[in-house]
Structure formats: structure tokens, C-alpha cells
Amino acid sequence: MKLQIPKDFFEKEIRLDHEISEKFKHAWAIQLTVLDQVLEIAARHKIPVWLDYGSLLGAVRHKGYVPWDDDIDICAMRPDYMRLLFLLEKELPEYCRVRSLYTTKGYEQPKAFIACRDIIDIGLSEEERKITEIYYGCPYCTGLDFYPLDYAVKDEKQWALIKQIYIAVYDLAIGMDHYVRTGEFEGLLSQVEDILNVSIERDEHIKQSLLKLMDSVAMMTTEEEAGYCLWYPDASMRSNDMRRPLSSYDETIETGFEMLKAPIPIGYDEVLSRCYGKDYMTPRKALPNHGYPFFEGQEEIISGYNK
């Protein structure tokens, strides 16, 4: 059944002393529409997915968005993540895009992005105008961040070693431009190749190859060896231990998220405690670390074309 968004949802609103503008609400409406489509496809194929990060926090604490959040995060275990990527490519509306290392040439992120459309509507294309009409008259390109969860070993010494190797590859991939400028890249790449007994092609796709190598390291641990799971970049980017107990994902429960019912892991308390601390139910206004709100830059582009 197609998601029904009530008209009053689009009205400006104050939540926790934070003003949510009509533009914000329209962006949320697009994201909720894409989420609804993704959840329908996942459920039809019996693939477990869950809200994650700020969206999981919002679902538990607010039954919807954290008021100052401007995106939706979902996750799945790696085998399900890989399978769902290709199912979404086939079954989402043709104007949607599934951007990932495995579906998109030149994509350079260790997570996927499920986009509502290919490009923003700058007002010059009839085709784009029709897509905008579908999305409540809103021209933005937005969607969902989709994270793969990989296994982490129970043994702490083994985890420390795998984590160290992963961070080395992550640092080389993410910092590639810097290391090329400093002349360190080739030496560091050779060290990584020796450690992992691999060979990386020195071509225009080298950064994507390194990102896939990162994923290979993240996928080294089997379910039988594991006691935890995580999105491995968190091991590089965060100082706190982001490993989630596998038991947190033994079952899925549904909770309200705006006007949807959305899946969350049975062990959401442990997951959120790892991500945000034990006091995660106490709201603290912290804006995302990307350009905020995401659509501000898109608005500037649209305005530039319509002067």
C-alpha cells in the first residue's frame, strides 16, 4: 500500500524548541516515501533491515525524526545488504538510484545511498518535473543512507589485530589524495598489499579498489567466530567502542516513525548506548557533520538556474 502523508504533516512545526520548516517537512516526506518503498521490498523478500544511528534514536525517543535530523539511516547484515542492493536496483521505481561500491561506477563511499532520483530538478526538464510532482512538488535529491553490518570476533586480541589492519586500509583509502600529494601513497599501498597478500591495480579506479579492499577486511570474520557486529568505519572514526552485540539483532520489533511502522532491533538499548551513551534518551541538540540542511546547497543551484 502506497504511503499516505497527511496534508498537515507539511506545515511548519516546533519540536523541542526547534523549528522544522515546510522545506524540511517536504524533504522528510521524500525520505519517508523512499523508506516505505525499501521496507516493502525488504519485507517481501524476507530480508531483515533496521533503522540505525539517528533514525533509530529518533524512533525510540521521538517516534519519528530527531527534530534537527535531515536524513534517514538504515542497516542490514552484510549478506542481506549485498542482496538487497541488487533487489532495490530492480524493484524500486525507475527514477530512483541505488548508489554503492557494487552498483555504481566511481562511487567512493563505504555505505550505500538510496536516492529518490538521479539529479535535482532545476526546472528545465519535463521528465524531472514529473518526478518532482510525485515527490510532493519538491525538487530535491535525497534518500536513505544504507549501512552494512559486518561481524567482529569475540577474541579481543584478534579484534585488535583486524581493527588495526582495517584502519590502515581505511586511512589509505580515505586519505589517498593527501598521501599522493606527500609522496607517501605508493609506499603505504605496497605495505598494505604485503600484509594482505593482494595486488591493487594502479588505474583510475584505485580508490574504489581500496574501498572494496576495506570491505574485504571487514568481511574476514565469520558468524561462528563473532560475538559482535558493526559498521567497520566506526572503528576508524570513533574513539568509543561501537561494536554491537549480535544478540541485539536476534529479533526485530516495529515502532512508530512519523506515520510509518519501522523495524528496529530487539536490542536497541544496547545499540543506542554504544552509539550515544547510556543517557541517549536525554535530547542534546547536535547538528549533522555534513552540510546542514542538505538541501541548502541544492536550493542555491536551483536559484542560480532560475534567476
mmCIF file of C-alpha atoms in Angstrom, residues 71-307:
data_model
loop_
_atom_site.group_PDB
_atom_site.id
_atom_site.type_symbol
_atom_site.label_atom_id
_atom_site.label_comp_id
_atom_site.label_asym_id
_atom_site.label_seq_id
_atom_site.Cartn_x
_atom_site.Cartn_y
_atom_site.Cartn_z
ATOM 1 C CA ASP A 71 18.317 12.166 6.811
ATOM 2 C CA ILE A 72 17.302 8.553 7.424
ATOM 3 C CA ASP A 73 19.722 5.741 8.270
ATOM 4 C CA ILE A 74 19.057 2.034 7.834
ATOM 5 C CA CYS A 75 21.279 -1.037 8.151
ATOM 6 C CA ALA A 76 21.380 -4.752 7.386
ATOM 7 C CA MET A 77 23.809 -7.581 7.975
ATOM 8 C CA ARG A 78 26.349 -7.764 5.144
ATOM 9 C CA PRO A 79 24.893 -10.748 3.199
ATOM 10 C CA ASP A 80 21.430 -9.170 3.338
ATOM 11 C CA TYR A 81 22.871 -5.751 2.485
ATOM 12 C CA MET A 82 24.506 -7.119 -0.665
ATOM 13 C CA ARG A 83 21.389 -8.978 -1.746
ATOM 14 C CA LEU A 84 19.082 -6.053 -1.080
ATOM 15 C CA LEU A 85 21.232 -3.607 -3.064
ATOM 16 C CA PHE A 86 20.573 -5.519 -6.276
ATOM 17 C CA LEU A 87 16.912 -6.170 -5.482
ATOM 18 C CA LEU A 88 16.376 -2.455 -4.920
ATOM 19 C CA GLU A 89 18.009 -1.702 -8.262
ATOM 20 C CA LYS A 90 15.458 -3.934 -9.943
ATOM 21 C CA GLU A 91 12.342 -3.144 -7.946
ATOM 22 C CA LEU A 92 12.415 0.498 -6.884
ATOM 23 C CA PRO A 93 10.775 2.972 -9.277
ATOM 24 C CA GLU A 94 12.946 3.543 -12.343
ATOM 25 C CA TYR A 95 13.748 7.131 -11.335
ATOM 26 C CA CYS A 96 15.340 6.022 -8.043
ATOM 27 C CA ARG A 97 19.054 5.266 -7.817
ATOM 28 C CA VAL A 98 20.952 2.706 -5.723
ATOM 29 C CA ARG A 99 24.431 4.099 -5.275
ATOM 30 C CA SER A 100 27.077 1.823 -3.801
ATOM 31 C CA LEU A 101 30.533 0.395 -4.409
ATOM 32 C CA TYR A 102 28.839 -2.584 -6.047
ATOM 33 C CA THR A 103 26.200 -0.905 -8.194
ATOM 34 C CA THR A 104 27.731 2.429 -9.199
ATOM 35 C CA LYS A 105 30.903 3.069 -11.178
ATOM 36 C CA GLY A 106 33.093 5.649 -9.468
ATOM 37 C CA TYR A 107 31.139 5.633 -6.187
ATOM 38 C CA GLU A 108 33.526 6.203 -3.274
ATOM 39 C CA GLN A 109 31.664 5.614 -0.002
ATOM 40 C CA PRO A 110 31.730 2.536 2.289
ATOM 41 C CA LYS A 111 27.951 2.785 2.678
ATOM 42 C CA ALA A 112 25.181 2.895 0.104
ATOM 43 C CA PHE A 113 22.828 5.747 -0.677
ATOM 44 C CA ILE A 114 19.306 5.000 -1.892
ATOM 45 C CA ALA A 115 18.408 8.149 -3.827
ATOM 46 C CA CYS A 116 14.909 9.306 -4.701
ATOM 47 C CA ARG A 117 16.108 10.483 -8.122
ATOM 48 C CA ASP A 118 19.264 10.925 -10.161
ATOM 49 C CA ILE A 119 19.542 14.725 -10.160
ATOM 50 C CA ILE A 120 17.773 17.706 -8.634
ATOM 51 C CA ASP A 121 15.060 19.409 -10.651
ATOM 52 C CA ILE A 122 16.362 22.795 -11.777
ATOM 53 C CA GLY A 123 13.219 23.495 -13.795
ATOM 54 C CA LEU A 124 14.500 22.736 -17.295
ATOM 55 C CA SER A 125 13.259 19.176 -17.853
ATOM 56 C CA GLU A 126 9.713 17.895 -18.279
ATOM 57 C CA GLU A 127 10.850 14.465 -17.128
ATOM 58 C CA GLU A 128 12.298 15.878 -13.925
ATOM 59 C CA ARG A 129 9.159 17.966 -13.387
ATOM 60 C CA LYS A 130 7.054 14.791 -13.410
ATOM 61 C CA ILE A 131 9.303 13.210 -10.775
ATOM 62 C CA THR A 132 9.010 16.386 -8.701
ATOM 63 C CA GLU A 133 5.211 16.100 -8.840
ATOM 64 C CA ILE A 134 5.480 12.548 -7.463
ATOM 65 C CA TYR A 135 7.589 13.914 -4.621
ATOM 66 C CA TYR A 136 5.074 16.446 -3.344
ATOM 67 C CA GLY A 137 6.308 19.220 -5.624
ATOM 68 C CA CYS A 138 9.773 19.086 -4.042
ATOM 69 C CA PRO A 139 12.806 19.182 -6.385
ATOM 70 C CA TYR A 140 15.428 17.808 -4.004
ATOM 71 C CA CYS A 141 17.606 14.764 -4.473
ATOM 72 C CA THR A 142 17.598 12.902 -1.171
ATOM 73 C CA GLY A 143 17.061 9.421 0.219
ATOM 74 C CA LEU A 144 18.452 6.924 2.719
ATOM 75 C CA ASP A 145 21.929 6.075 3.973
ATOM 76 C CA PHE A 146 22.228 2.272 3.972
ATOM 77 C CA TYR A 147 24.940 0.710 6.158
ATOM 78 C CA PRO A 148 26.335 -2.847 6.045
ATOM 79 C CA LEU A 149 26.950 -4.509 9.413
ATOM 80 C CA ASP A 150 29.893 -6.920 9.466
ATOM 81 C CA TYR A 151 30.927 -9.443 12.103
ATOM 82 C CA ALA A 152 33.567 -8.751 14.752
ATOM 83 C CA VAL A 153 35.395 -11.543 16.567
ATOM 84 C CA LYS A 154 34.834 -12.314 20.237
ATOM 85 C CA ASP A 155 38.563 -12.690 20.943
ATOM 86 C CA GLU A 156 39.916 -9.273 21.938
ATOM 87 C CA LYS A 157 43.456 -9.874 20.637
ATOM 88 C CA GLN A 158 42.160 -10.969 17.251
ATOM 89 C CA TRP A 159 39.811 -7.993 17.170
ATOM 90 C CA ALA A 160 42.682 -5.607 17.932
ATOM 91 C CA LEU A 161 44.683 -7.055 15.010
ATOM 92 C CA ILE A 162 41.807 -6.985 12.499
ATOM 93 C CA LYS A 163 40.881 -3.483 13.627
ATOM 94 C CA GLN A 164 44.483 -2.312 13.141
ATOM 95 C CA ILE A 165 44.583 -3.751 9.600
ATOM 96 C CA TYR A 166 41.201 -2.256 8.750
ATOM 97 C CA ILE A 167 42.199 1.186 10.000
ATOM 98 C CA ALA A 168 45.389 1.066 7.906
ATOM 99 C CA VAL A 169 43.405 0.358 4.729
ATOM 100 C CA TYR A 170 40.696 2.867 5.681
ATOM 101 C CA ASP A 171 43.254 5.596 6.325
ATOM 102 C CA LEU A 172 44.955 4.925 2.996
ATOM 103 C CA ALA A 173 41.675 4.946 1.044
ATOM 104 C CA ILE A 174 40.095 7.976 2.706
ATOM 105 C CA GLY A 175 43.372 9.903 2.855
ATOM 106 C CA MET A 176 44.516 8.882 -0.628
ATOM 107 C CA ASP A 177 44.690 12.404 -2.069
ATOM 108 C CA HIS A 178 46.785 13.581 0.881
ATOM 109 C CA TYR A 179 49.219 10.670 0.614
ATOM 110 C CA VAL A 180 49.560 11.148 -3.138
ATOM 111 C CA ARG A 181 50.462 14.832 -2.560
ATOM 112 C CA THR A 182 53.046 13.954 0.102
ATOM 113 C CA GLY A 183 54.567 11.151 -1.988
ATOM 114 C CA GLU A 184 53.772 8.515 0.660
ATOM 115 C CA PHE A 185 50.985 6.733 -1.172
ATOM 116 C CA GLU A 186 52.940 4.122 -3.129
ATOM 117 C CA GLY A 187 54.970 3.032 -0.115
ATOM 118 C CA LEU A 188 51.902 2.724 2.102
ATOM 119 C CA LEU A 189 49.967 0.881 -0.594
ATOM 120 C CA SER A 190 52.823 -1.614 -1.022
ATOM 121 C CA GLN A 191 52.782 -2.275 2.742
ATOM 122 C CA VAL A 192 49.046 -2.954 2.654
ATOM 123 C CA GLU A 193 49.463 -5.283 -0.327
ATOM 124 C CA ASP A 194 52.177 -7.225 1.519
ATOM 125 C CA ILE A 195 50.130 -7.545 4.703
ATOM 126 C CA LEU A 196 47.015 -8.783 2.902
ATOM 127 C CA ASN A 197 48.790 -10.634 0.079
ATOM 128 C CA VAL A 198 46.849 -8.756 -2.598
ATOM 129 C CA SER A 199 47.652 -6.688 -5.654
ATOM 130 C CA ILE A 200 45.845 -3.426 -6.426
ATOM 131 C CA GLU A 201 45.670 -2.122 -9.982
ATOM 132 C CA ARG A 202 47.240 1.329 -10.368
ATOM 133 C CA ASP A 203 44.451 2.755 -12.519
ATOM 134 C CA GLU A 204 41.695 5.376 -12.369
ATOM 135 C CA HIS A 205 39.605 3.082 -10.151
ATOM 136 C CA ILE A 206 42.263 2.676 -7.467
ATOM 137 C CA LYS A 207 40.333 4.451 -4.709
ATOM 138 C CA GLN A 208 37.253 2.315 -5.312
ATOM 139 C CA SER A 209 39.518 -0.768 -5.277
ATOM 140 C CA LEU A 210 40.872 0.281 -1.887
ATOM 141 C CA LEU A 211 37.357 0.796 -0.551
ATOM 142 C CA LYS A 212 36.425 -2.706 -1.707
ATOM 143 C CA LEU A 213 39.573 -3.983 -0.001
ATOM 144 C CA MET A 214 38.346 -2.287 3.183
ATOM 145 C CA ASP A 215 35.130 -4.235 2.826
ATOM 146 C CA SER A 216 37.097 -7.459 2.316
ATOM 147 C CA VAL A 217 38.853 -6.909 5.639
ATOM 148 C CA ALA A 218 35.501 -6.168 7.298
ATOM 149 C CA MET A 219 34.131 -9.434 5.892
ATOM 150 C CA MET A 220 37.024 -11.607 7.153
ATOM 151 C CA THR A 221 35.201 -12.697 10.308
ATOM 152 C CA THR A 222 32.577 -15.447 10.075
ATOM 153 C CA GLU A 223 29.355 -15.534 12.046
ATOM 154 C CA GLU A 224 30.679 -18.521 14.023
ATOM 155 C CA GLU A 225 33.705 -16.520 15.197
ATOM 156 C CA ALA A 226 31.704 -13.412 16.004
ATOM 157 C CA GLY A 227 30.213 -12.002 19.150
ATOM 158 C CA TYR A 228 29.584 -8.545 17.770
ATOM 159 C CA CYS A 229 28.788 -6.638 14.608
ATOM 160 C CA LEU A 230 29.379 -3.077 13.474
ATOM 161 C CA TRP A 231 29.771 -0.754 10.517
ATOM 162 C CA TYR A 232 33.547 -1.046 10.356
ATOM 163 C CA PRO A 233 34.352 2.614 9.518
ATOM 164 C CA ASP A 234 33.140 3.412 13.040
ATOM 165 C CA ALA A 235 36.225 1.582 14.309
ATOM 166 C CA SER A 236 38.322 4.196 12.489
ATOM 167 C CA MET A 237 36.242 7.319 13.009
ATOM 168 C CA ARG A 238 35.135 6.983 16.632
ATOM 169 C CA SER A 239 37.015 6.696 19.895
ATOM 170 C CA ASN A 240 34.245 4.752 21.663
ATOM 171 C CA ASP A 241 33.696 1.029 21.132
ATOM 172 C CA MET A 242 30.932 0.804 18.522
ATOM 173 C CA ARG A 243 30.675 -2.989 18.455
ATOM 174 C CA ARG A 244 27.071 -4.090 18.922
ATOM 175 C CA PRO A 245 26.298 -7.496 20.484
ATOM 176 C CA LEU A 246 24.990 -9.893 17.830
ATOM 177 C CA SER A 247 22.172 -10.755 20.218
ATOM 178 C CA SER A 248 20.847 -7.217 19.740
ATOM 179 C CA TYR A 249 19.676 -8.333 16.295
ATOM 180 C CA ASP A 250 18.177 -11.702 17.290
ATOM 181 C CA GLU A 251 14.685 -10.306 16.763
ATOM 182 C CA THR A 252 13.054 -7.374 15.025
ATOM 183 C CA ILE A 253 10.305 -5.252 16.516
ATOM 184 C CA GLU A 254 8.266 -2.475 14.951
ATOM 185 C CA THR A 255 7.793 1.012 16.291
ATOM 186 C CA GLY A 256 6.252 4.227 15.057
ATOM 187 C CA PHE A 257 8.331 6.512 12.879
ATOM 188 C CA GLU A 258 6.243 9.532 11.896
ATOM 189 C CA MET A 259 3.293 7.918 10.069
ATOM 190 C CA LEU A 260 5.137 4.626 9.333
ATOM 191 C CA LYS A 261 5.777 1.441 11.237
ATOM 192 C CA ALA A 262 9.508 0.832 11.027
ATOM 193 C CA PRO A 263 11.739 -2.086 12.119
ATOM 194 C CA ILE A 264 14.268 -1.742 14.927
ATOM 195 C CA PRO A 265 16.445 -4.396 16.616
ATOM 196 C CA ILE A 266 15.196 -6.023 19.800
ATOM 197 C CA GLY A 267 18.431 -4.889 21.496
ATOM 198 C CA TYR A 268 18.037 -1.243 20.538
ATOM 199 C CA ASP A 269 19.030 -0.121 24.048
ATOM 200 C CA GLU A 270 22.489 -1.678 23.734
ATOM 201 C CA VAL A 271 22.918 -0.341 20.193
ATOM 202 C CA LEU A 272 21.960 3.213 21.158
ATOM 203 C CA SER A 273 24.076 3.075 24.318
ATOM 204 C CA ARG A 274 27.092 2.152 22.204
ATOM 205 C CA CYS A 275 26.366 4.941 19.731
ATOM 206 C CA TYR A 276 25.263 7.771 22.019
ATOM 207 C CA GLY A 277 25.945 6.775 25.624
ATOM 208 C CA LYS A 278 23.670 5.394 28.330
ATOM 209 C CA ASP A 279 21.803 8.699 28.623
ATOM 210 C CA TYR A 280 20.699 8.677 24.979
ATOM 211 C CA MET A 281 17.091 9.411 25.994
ATOM 212 C CA THR A 282 18.146 12.923 27.055
ATOM 213 C CA PRO A 283 17.963 15.169 23.958
ATOM 214 C CA ARG A 284 21.086 17.142 23.103
ATOM 215 C CA LYS A 285 20.927 19.286 20.010
ATOM 216 C CA ALA A 286 23.808 18.299 17.749
ATOM 217 C CA LEU A 287 23.594 19.158 14.065
ATOM 218 C CA PRO A 288 24.879 16.631 11.483
ATOM 219 C CA ASN A 289 28.528 16.904 10.454
ATOM 220 C CA HIS A 290 27.647 17.311 6.768
ATOM 221 C CA GLY A 291 26.354 20.492 5.106
ATOM 222 C CA TYR A 292 23.177 21.265 7.022
ATOM 223 C CA PRO A 293 20.484 21.183 5.988
ATOM 224 C CA PHE A 294 21.450 19.050 2.993
ATOM 225 C CA PHE A 295 19.044 20.861 0.665
ATOM 226 C CA GLU A 296 20.519 24.320 1.208
ATOM 227 C CA GLY A 297 23.161 23.753 -1.474
ATOM 228 C CA GLN A 298 20.547 22.301 -3.808
ATOM 229 C CA GLU A 299 18.387 25.382 -3.318
ATOM 230 C CA GLU A 300 21.320 27.596 -4.340
ATOM 231 C CA ILE A 301 21.787 25.590 -7.557
ATOM 232 C CA ILE A 302 18.079 25.804 -8.382
ATOM 233 C CA SER A 303 18.035 29.550 -7.697
ATOM 234 C CA GLY A 304 21.089 30.030 -9.899
ATOM 235 C CA TYR A 305 19.315 28.467 -12.853
ATOM 236 C CA ASN A 306 16.133 30.460 -12.306
ATOM 237 C CA LYS A 307 17.500 34.000 -11.958
#
